[in-house]
XYZ file of C-alpha atoms in Angstrom:
653
model
C 89.916 80.890 76.167
C 89.281 82.237 79.079
C 86.355 79.775 80.543
C 83.109 79.756 83.470
C 80.233 77.734 84.060
C 77.153 79.254 83.422
C 75.306 79.435 86.448
C 71.984 77.413 86.266
C 68.750 76.553 88.478
C 69.863 73.545 89.649
C 68.800 73.017 92.854
C 72.634 72.249 94.964
C 72.340 69.477 97.632
C 74.984 68.734 100.619
C 76.270 66.613 102.856
C 78.875 65.496 105.446
C 79.488 64.555 108.696
C 80.250 66.468 111.616
C 83.320 65.263 113.966
C 82.216 64.316 117.259
C 83.683 65.880 119.826
C 85.250 63.552 122.938
C 83.999 63.917 125.760
C 86.201 65.494 128.212
C 87.093 63.527 131.581
C 86.332 63.542 134.685
C 87.845 67.060 136.460
C 90.284 65.590 139.972
C 92.089 69.255 140.129
C 90.011 72.434 140.116
C 91.941 75.472 140.657
C 88.337 77.195 140.269
C 87.342 80.192 142.066
C 83.986 81.103 143.371
C 82.471 84.482 142.028
C 80.916 86.683 143.282
C 79.520 88.125 140.315
C 75.877 88.224 139.069
C 75.691 85.888 136.051
C 71.930 86.513 135.107
C 70.618 85.387 131.958
C 70.053 88.829 130.521
C 67.411 91.327 129.662
C 65.511 91.045 125.859
C 65.100 94.465 124.464
C 61.832 93.898 123.060
C 62.891 96.371 120.253
C 65.532 93.436 118.946
C 62.829 91.161 119.649
C 60.643 92.328 117.833
C 62.459 92.352 113.895
C 61.735 89.217 113.510
C 59.574 88.234 111.644
C 58.153 85.122 113.881
C 56.864 88.011 116.244
C 53.668 89.369 115.056
C 51.641 88.120 117.740
C 53.751 89.235 120.712
C 53.843 93.030 118.637
C 50.682 92.963 118.585
C 50.203 93.481 122.884
C 51.175 95.871 125.349
C 55.103 95.121 126.109
C 56.776 97.045 128.638
C 60.389 94.473 128.527
C 61.271 91.449 129.070
C 63.664 89.354 130.766
C 64.871 86.127 128.759
C 64.630 83.078 131.413
C 65.603 80.334 129.151
C 65.885 80.086 125.969
C 66.315 76.425 125.167
C 62.721 75.884 126.057
C 61.638 79.260 124.513
C 60.104 80.904 127.637
C 59.747 84.619 128.832
C 58.245 85.023 132.031
C 57.489 87.698 134.534
C 59.942 88.506 136.763
C 59.980 91.088 139.560
C 61.374 93.770 137.882
C 57.706 95.233 137.080
C 58.098 93.553 133.438
C 54.376 93.151 132.282
C 52.910 91.055 129.178
C 49.746 90.828 127.621
C 48.545 89.098 124.283
C 52.030 86.806 124.362
C 52.456 83.804 122.217
C 56.072 81.643 122.776
C 56.435 81.159 119.340
C 59.817 81.726 118.956
C 61.902 79.388 117.622
C 65.746 79.463 119.012
C 66.978 79.287 115.320
C 64.602 82.635 114.555
C 66.284 84.306 117.922
C 69.507 82.966 116.791
C 69.257 84.925 113.621
C 67.882 87.595 115.416
C 71.042 88.602 117.400
C 73.595 87.370 114.090
C 72.372 90.817 112.225
C 71.900 92.631 115.940
C 76.671 91.857 115.792
C 76.230 92.671 111.922
C 75.173 96.096 112.583
C 78.352 96.354 114.977
C 80.887 95.858 111.671
C 82.505 98.771 110.532
C 83.988 98.728 107.216
C 82.529 96.531 104.257
C 85.946 95.215 103.861
C 89.708 94.025 104.786
C 91.748 97.405 104.196
C 89.679 99.452 104.841
C 89.497 102.522 107.173
C 88.113 102.200 110.134
C 85.860 105.846 111.773
C 84.533 104.321 115.168
C 83.976 107.592 116.734
C 84.108 108.649 120.501
C 87.280 110.501 122.328
C 88.916 107.227 123.803
C 90.852 105.471 122.059
C 91.098 101.384 122.181
C 92.204 100.116 124.990
C 90.905 102.564 127.177
C 87.190 101.828 125.246
C 88.092 98.330 126.236
C 88.510 99.067 129.715
C 85.050 101.493 130.497
C 83.459 98.219 128.478
C 84.737 96.255 130.709
C 84.005 98.436 134.156
C 80.277 98.717 132.693
C 79.535 94.922 133.083
C 81.712 94.567 135.689
C 83.960 92.242 134.351
C 87.554 94.679 135.925
C 87.779 92.922 138.833
C 86.592 89.387 137.963
C 89.059 89.400 134.388
C 92.305 89.700 137.196
C 90.928 86.452 138.662
C 90.619 84.676 134.979
C 94.575 83.070 134.934
C 94.611 83.013 131.487
C 96.801 81.966 128.578
C 97.635 84.958 126.340
C 98.757 83.644 122.390
C 100.356 86.150 119.396
C 101.684 85.389 116.603
C 101.573 85.626 112.589
C 101.587 82.110 112.481
C 100.148 78.602 114.448
C 98.764 80.873 117.247
C 95.248 79.340 116.381
C 96.813 75.950 116.959
C 99.289 76.729 119.817
C 95.267 78.123 121.036
C 93.821 75.056 120.706
C 96.628 72.772 121.873
C 96.806 74.101 124.614
C 93.269 73.768 126.010
C 92.671 70.381 124.622
C 96.289 69.717 126.790
C 95.360 71.200 129.979
C 91.208 70.266 129.699
C 92.754 66.318 129.616
C 94.496 67.531 133.022
C 91.027 68.080 133.770
C 90.641 71.606 133.967
C 87.110 73.192 132.900
C 88.689 75.306 130.213
C 87.363 78.214 128.440
C 88.683 78.885 124.592
C 88.564 81.750 122.581
C 90.250 82.006 118.919
C 89.455 84.044 115.643
C 88.246 83.869 112.896
C 85.530 81.780 112.571
C 84.716 79.907 109.743
C 80.489 78.577 109.751
C 78.994 80.148 112.814
C 80.436 82.590 115.686
C 79.812 80.344 118.356
C 83.627 78.266 116.786
C 85.044 81.230 119.563
C 83.774 80.097 121.752
C 84.578 76.618 123.349
C 83.547 76.032 127.308
C 85.707 71.889 128.167
C 86.185 71.610 123.798
C 83.207 72.013 122.658
C 81.861 75.558 121.068
C 79.043 77.520 123.917
C 75.047 77.080 122.820
C 73.043 78.933 121.121
C 70.827 79.277 123.578
C 73.735 79.919 126.276
C 75.085 82.159 123.724
C 71.883 84.678 123.860
C 72.133 84.019 127.257
C 75.295 86.374 127.685
C 75.358 87.858 123.862
C 71.972 89.637 125.398
C 73.405 90.597 128.296
C 76.344 92.184 127.046
C 74.380 93.508 124.730
C 71.658 94.929 126.917
C 74.443 96.722 129.531
C 76.237 98.407 126.424
C 74.119 100.185 124.996
C 71.903 101.481 128.119
C 75.429 102.552 128.958
C 76.371 104.330 125.521
C 77.457 108.605 124.962
C 79.157 109.499 122.286
C 82.343 109.693 123.321
C 82.284 105.667 123.757
C 79.314 104.307 121.514
C 79.395 100.415 120.598
C 81.983 98.847 120.351
C 83.512 96.870 116.659
C 82.620 93.758 116.318
C 86.096 91.916 117.975
C 85.618 94.344 120.179
C 82.725 93.228 121.538
C 83.695 89.219 120.675
C 86.402 89.515 123.038
C 84.425 91.385 125.678
C 81.487 88.587 125.568
C 84.106 86.019 126.000
C 85.981 87.479 129.153
C 82.153 87.439 130.250
C 81.820 84.588 128.939
C 84.357 82.241 131.215
C 83.788 84.418 133.792
C 80.312 83.386 134.535
C 81.155 79.851 133.309
C 83.876 79.786 135.632
C 86.848 78.493 134.242
C 89.986 77.613 135.981
C 92.025 78.107 132.540
C 91.329 80.495 129.395
C 93.271 80.344 126.626
C 93.307 84.060 124.407
C 94.317 83.968 120.903
C 95.401 87.947 119.942
C 93.108 89.514 117.115
C 95.178 91.828 115.159
C 99.373 92.550 116.395
C 98.889 92.791 119.672
C 100.261 95.969 121.621
C 97.094 97.821 120.347
C 95.194 94.887 120.298
C 91.789 94.315 121.361
C 92.875 91.471 124.423
C 95.606 93.163 125.481
C 93.442 94.360 127.740
C 94.490 91.563 129.966
C 96.948 93.218 132.837
C 98.033 89.917 134.180
C 97.728 86.369 132.455
C 99.820 83.534 133.734
C 101.589 83.630 130.566
C 103.039 84.205 127.322
C 103.213 82.730 124.124
C 104.714 83.947 120.782
C 104.418 82.034 117.552
C 106.009 82.602 114.850
C 106.067 85.366 112.861
C 106.877 86.167 109.236
C 104.979 88.681 107.019
C 101.236 89.485 107.372
C 98.905 92.634 107.817
C 101.924 94.066 106.715
C 99.436 97.228 106.377
C 98.475 97.744 109.890
C 101.657 96.150 111.656
C 104.156 97.498 109.070
C 105.995 96.775 106.408
C 109.477 94.998 108.223
C 109.417 91.916 110.310
C 110.663 94.184 113.565
C 108.014 95.963 113.490
C 105.776 93.468 113.228
C 107.921 91.679 116.101
C 107.336 94.466 117.884
C 103.382 94.219 117.680
C 103.709 91.006 118.471
C 105.428 91.729 121.801
C 103.132 94.312 123.236
C 101.615 91.134 125.101
C 104.672 90.739 127.092
C 103.491 91.514 131.255
C 106.406 92.891 132.964
C 107.859 89.420 134.937
C 105.311 87.739 133.297
C 106.817 84.409 132.156
C 107.106 83.937 128.424
C 107.020 81.252 125.651
C 107.943 81.449 122.145
C 109.577 79.495 119.018
C 113.021 79.916 116.740
C 112.540 82.958 114.545
C 114.565 84.274 112.202
C 117.360 86.955 113.949
C 115.382 90.039 113.120
C 112.020 88.886 115.054
C 113.837 87.556 117.660
C 116.298 90.216 118.783
C 113.136 92.453 118.824
C 111.378 89.792 121.558
C 114.139 89.817 123.865
C 115.186 93.157 124.334
C 111.360 93.846 124.774
C 111.876 90.830 127.217
C 114.924 92.366 129.188
C 112.697 96.092 129.929
C 110.143 93.485 131.236
C 112.339 92.005 132.847
C 109.940 89.020 131.275
C 112.285 85.649 131.113
C 111.554 84.388 127.647
C 112.367 81.194 126.492
C 112.632 79.340 123.398
C 110.776 75.881 123.613
C 111.298 72.970 122.602
C 110.422 71.139 119.317
C 108.661 68.419 120.500
C 109.352 64.838 118.442
C 108.628 61.475 116.820
C 110.592 60.168 120.205
C 108.748 62.631 123.157
C 105.343 61.662 121.647
C 106.011 58.152 121.874
C 105.048 57.476 118.516
C 101.605 59.228 118.225
C 100.938 61.470 116.499
C 100.023 65.143 116.538
C 95.545 65.439 115.715
C 96.717 68.671 113.763
C 98.433 67.552 110.333
C 101.713 69.025 108.977
C 105.367 69.102 110.187
C 104.829 72.872 111.199
C 101.900 71.824 113.394
C 105.328 70.113 116.269
C 106.409 73.637 116.712
C 103.085 74.727 117.858
C 102.265 71.889 119.287
C 106.225 72.120 120.922
C 104.640 76.063 122.353
C 101.448 74.659 123.856
C 103.376 71.860 126.143
C 105.727 74.352 127.278
C 103.190 77.279 127.489
C 100.449 73.811 129.307
C 103.708 73.213 132.175
C 104.057 77.022 132.837
C 100.707 77.735 133.511
C 100.565 74.020 135.840
C 103.398 75.174 137.945
C 102.338 78.984 139.068
C 98.957 77.827 139.890
C 100.274 75.080 142.012
C 99.249 72.303 140.602
C 102.097 70.446 138.372
C 102.660 68.949 142.021
C 99.601 67.927 142.802
C 98.602 65.894 139.710
C 102.515 65.145 137.890
C 103.881 64.447 141.664
C 104.411 60.420 140.577
C 105.718 61.115 136.895
C 109.049 59.070 136.607
C 110.810 61.331 134.089
C 110.272 65.051 134.115
C 111.093 65.446 131.026
C 108.306 62.681 129.941
C 105.354 64.361 128.730
C 102.648 63.015 130.685
C 99.179 61.162 129.744
C 96.924 63.888 129.621
C 99.440 65.709 127.494
C 99.788 63.008 125.113
C 96.131 63.046 125.054
C 95.589 66.263 124.061
C 98.003 66.838 121.813
C 96.325 63.536 119.954
C 92.433 65.098 119.873
C 92.834 68.702 120.323
C 90.235 69.275 117.465
C 90.020 73.104 114.387
C 88.400 73.464 111.183
C 90.420 74.810 108.456
C 93.719 73.993 109.261
C 95.255 71.172 107.746
C 91.225 69.170 107.179
C 91.129 66.786 104.985
C 87.169 66.357 104.480
C 86.110 63.217 101.896
C 82.954 64.731 100.736
C 79.529 62.329 100.413
C 76.704 63.135 98.706
C 79.367 62.423 95.779
C 79.246 58.967 96.347
C 76.288 57.450 95.634
C 77.855 54.514 97.250
C 76.604 56.231 100.204
C 72.779 55.215 99.524
C 73.741 52.310 97.146
C 75.485 49.248 97.932
C 74.852 47.569 94.747
C 76.746 51.053 92.808
C 79.099 51.181 94.768
C 81.707 51.284 91.979
C 80.032 53.893 90.170
C 81.091 57.823 90.692
C 84.814 58.346 91.404
C 86.100 60.254 94.591
C 85.593 64.001 95.428
C 88.291 64.842 98.563
C 88.993 68.179 99.891
C 91.666 69.164 101.696
C 91.279 72.271 103.682
C 93.923 74.922 104.619
C 93.479 78.811 105.386
C 97.161 79.904 104.122
C 97.212 83.549 103.526
C 100.784 84.485 103.974
C 104.061 82.703 102.576
C 105.056 81.512 105.563
C 101.778 79.561 106.030
C 101.154 78.936 102.493
C 104.804 77.471 102.331
C 104.054 75.269 105.225
C 100.283 74.087 103.268
C 102.480 72.949 100.889
C 104.387 70.686 102.171
C 101.276 69.063 103.940
C 99.099 68.712 100.881
C 102.002 67.049 99.096
C 102.182 65.092 101.610
C 99.030 64.114 102.401
C 97.903 63.481 98.504
C 101.128 60.828 98.656
C 99.812 59.168 101.120
C 97.832 55.418 100.702
C 93.820 55.432 100.622
C 93.356 57.563 103.829
C 95.826 60.134 105.830
C 97.701 58.417 108.627
C 95.092 57.573 111.571
C 96.703 58.297 114.840
C 96.556 55.093 117.438
C 94.771 57.927 119.747
C 92.346 58.490 117.940
C 88.619 57.529 118.088
C 86.698 57.014 115.657
C 82.363 57.713 115.901
C 80.618 55.410 112.927
C 78.102 56.048 111.052
C 76.662 53.696 108.848
C 79.447 52.649 106.731
C 81.957 55.682 107.452
C 84.393 56.784 110.441
C 84.874 59.690 111.295
C 88.677 60.717 112.520
C 88.731 64.187 114.472
C 89.721 66.748 112.691
C 87.768 65.503 109.927
C 89.382 63.163 108.362
C 86.477 60.434 107.121
C 87.823 57.615 105.358
C 85.485 54.921 103.156
C 86.119 51.625 104.385
C 85.323 49.543 101.352
C 87.420 52.125 99.553
C 90.864 51.408 99.817
C 89.822 47.788 98.697
C 87.456 47.713 95.964
C 88.766 51.019 93.839
C 92.330 51.092 93.654
C 92.870 51.666 90.521
C 91.288 55.389 90.125
C 93.510 58.177 88.480
C 94.000 61.227 90.768
C 94.507 65.159 90.251
C 95.131 67.357 92.122
C 93.398 70.459 91.848
C 94.025 74.185 93.202
C 89.912 76.333 95.037
C 91.846 79.410 95.293
C 91.198 82.817 95.797
C 92.853 85.696 98.297
C 91.822 89.488 99.930
C 92.838 91.834 97.628
C 95.158 93.155 99.679
C 97.677 89.853 100.246
C 99.152 89.382 97.534
C 99.803 87.027 95.265
C 102.560 87.206 93.389
C 103.567 85.804 97.016
C 102.127 83.407 97.511
C 100.801 81.443 94.425
C 103.956 80.624 93.334
C 105.372 79.861 96.425
C 102.585 76.945 96.544
C 103.534 76.097 93.358
C 106.740 75.592 93.950
C 106.981 73.849 97.191
C 104.539 71.223 95.873
C 107.024 70.951 92.463
C 109.706 69.811 94.856
C 107.891 67.195 96.913
C 106.652 65.864 93.042
C 102.963 67.493 93.093
C 101.544 68.916 90.213
C 97.915 70.948 90.262
C 95.974 69.457 87.290
C 93.649 72.592 87.254
C 93.099 75.606 88.695
C 89.164 77.070 89.779
C 89.453 80.971 90.790
C 85.541 81.381 92.280
C 84.798 84.597 94.968
C 84.102 84.443 98.155
C 80.243 84.133 99.756
C 81.524 85.855 103.000
C 81.329 89.204 103.317
C 82.584 91.537 106.189
C 79.638 93.424 106.252
C 76.772 89.805 107.959
C 77.358 87.972 109.869
C 76.218 84.852 109.538
C 75.181 81.322 110.691
C 75.816 77.080 109.527
C 71.708 78.239 108.842
C 71.759 81.367 107.754
C 70.799 81.699 103.442
C 73.272 80.730 101.067
C 72.943 83.459 98.533
C 72.653 81.852 94.617
C 72.110 85.035 92.665
C 75.698 85.956 91.090
C 74.499 87.843 88.402
C 76.425 91.171 88.198
C 78.907 89.478 90.320
C 82.551 91.335 89.995
C 84.879 88.659 88.851
C 87.606 90.840 87.861
C 90.294 90.276 90.978
C 89.656 86.211 90.077
C 90.314 86.637 86.900
C 93.559 88.346 87.552
C 94.403 85.093 89.526
C 93.938 83.247 87.205
C 96.031 85.132 84.456
C 99.664 85.334 87.121
C 98.671 81.779 87.318
C 99.048 81.091 83.921
C 101.882 83.277 83.810
C 103.489 81.244 86.367
C 102.778 77.201 85.608
C 103.717 78.448 81.848
C 106.796 79.544 82.962
C 106.772 83.721 82.822
C 110.764 84.637 84.019
C 108.392 87.404 86.105
C 104.995 86.495 86.480
C 102.958 89.608 87.402
C 99.925 89.857 88.417
C 97.617 92.299 86.400
C 94.913 93.736 88.078
C 93.809 95.998 84.459
C 93.264 93.006 82.954
C 89.562 93.083 81.444
C 86.727 89.575 81.170
C 85.336 90.213 77.168
C 83.071 87.048 77.535
C 82.254 83.487 78.975
C 81.686 79.893 78.297
C 80.167 76.887 80.079
C 83.267 75.402 81.091
C 82.047 71.403 79.854
C 83.315 68.796 82.181
C 86.063 67.829 79.982
C 88.154 70.029 80.452
C 88.479 68.459 84.110
C 89.454 65.115 82.841
C 90.254 65.747 79.352
C 94.335 64.664 80.143
C 96.192 62.444 82.662
C 99.111 64.624 83.052
C 99.770 68.295 84.514
C 99.982 71.289 83.409
C 103.815 72.499 82.477
C 105.562 74.700 81.049
C 105.509 73.015 77.792
C 101.721 72.988 78.232
C 99.514 76.029 76.352
C 95.926 74.992 77.296
C 93.932 76.377 79.360
C 95.323 75.538 82.551
C 92.874 77.181 85.067
C 89.034 79.094 84.965
C 86.955 81.440 86.844
C 83.948 80.563 88.377
C 80.905 82.812 89.214
C 79.909 80.967 92.289
C 81.110 78.586 94.923
C 78.240 76.801 94.997
C 77.900 76.330 91.820
C 81.673 75.194 91.552
C 81.115 72.660 93.988
C 78.356 71.086 92.318
C 80.342 70.696 89.525
C 83.420 69.050 90.907
C 80.874 66.838 92.006
C 79.012 66.317 88.553
C 82.861 65.702 87.525
C 83.043 62.419 90.312
C 79.514 60.945 89.914
C 79.913 60.744 85.666
C 83.651 59.274 86.017
C 84.344 55.961 88.374
C 87.682 56.407 86.717
C 88.600 59.643 89.091
C 89.748 60.709 91.947
C 89.620 64.806 92.637
C 91.948 65.437 95.129
C 90.674 69.316 95.553
C 92.825 71.299 97.868
C 91.037 75.292 99.199
C 93.548 77.507 100.576
C 94.450 81.602 100.033
C 91.309 82.360 102.540
C 89.567 81.350 106.402
C 87.174 82.910 104.653
C 86.474 80.504 101.291
C 87.629 77.841 103.597
C 84.601 78.240 105.547
C 83.081 78.911 103.085
C 83.624 75.513 100.670
C 82.629 74.012 105.189
C 79.173 75.486 104.980
C 78.394 73.512 101.536
C 79.500 70.400 102.580
C 77.903 70.965 105.889
C 74.505 72.023 104.043
């Protein structure tokens, strides 16, 4: 019997604490270049602004042009460029202006979903277009001056870049970090000194790039698609913010990636390689490695991690061809970390952290800063304290992140009802390749077995919020929980979705077998569609669609059928895309906690359900723990970074 939750009109109220960033240390050493580049605020196109419903008072008057002077104070002023403004009321809210920018940005999306072919048009290839966009924006010569760490790879490149940024920030440098994708808000892709760029600064740089490009596009050179625009925007931001180091994560592949317009990085890194994006990069590891090796530049030092021979042979061959000194980074261990724990959880992060250490050391030496900063260090093999601080405080969302849901805790608002509800804990990891899914399963199994809380680093800093403690990377600990409620029934729940271009016939069995080998078994699995779509760039304040009528759930039902075959011991579980759903039923709460044992091959009951929407799923889980004080739900959210981002967005509401 297939089970689904029928939508209701119940209002959903969510809440979660954000994690405060660590303060930036004083910068005693700087390699900052004084740019001769103009970074004046952007010209704001009145036609773009007029789409916003709050601009009626502006559009009713005669407007020849705007100069966007200071978004934080919402002042549009007359400038010396013959700008005339009449009948203007300065009442444009920052959030509305930002939503307008998101609408404009969304027009650059060239496909509706992953795997679709795009037709950008024009007469130039991607790299030629990127060079021309940089020239239009006046960034060509300034890009050469940026001292860049460029990182490609299949898994771990976002974590490696994050470690690099944190290490060099702790060393005293002004840092810029560009990563992808974003989970909740596009500004996550652009970090300055460890903090995502503010809305007002984003708008300054966004409109400057947008208007200059819009004025210069032709049939031969159309507007850039989304990722290319975000890449040139990142370069614009880092140049104007005069960062000392820019850490750039490759988007897809390497050779033909938009970021590969970088010609003279300070150092390059290639993280662990595996089978992902095969529809674009090829269906063998050697083909994928060749794409990743495309970021290597003649005689520029590069580092990688231990790879399978099929991939390593390709990397070494490319390095020899370009006279690149390619080295394998050392793996970190407890001795090198001096007892500190990495801020990013999972044993695989020791690989990423080791690569980041090698990249940062190389960057410091090539920029002439190693001796200035660490001349008094006693041992060359030791990690400097600044490196240790960076490794123990680096933060990235959606990768091995643990979040305690606060809205399901009645004791948060009432001291007298401390034991009146259960616990709801989300374990978030956007794993979507076989290798990353295995690492995710290992991390989840380890995390749920630890006592009441994840292992805490002695170097971590906490900020008190009422009776809660918030740790870096989303860890939240409730102080009284481990003492007053030690006898709760723990259930591991899977919340899953993946894109149709992925292979769930590999991902789900890998997840189940890896967890089972550690003694972790899922009580139930919930399959749910994502909220995010490819045709819209949203922000934290964007409305969440609750209308689920007519939602196509055929992919989720196929995933569920595959899961049931895996759990019930089918010899060769196969994804059945031809399955047609034949009706739905209300999903009772008893489905979750009527039994205390996990699903197994001998259990013939339904171990899974398809849920019609993510908001209703979160509400259903919250209701379950509120009604059952003895219940502790540990929910693994994985299969898609989009799903992880959607969950974070809902929990932060």
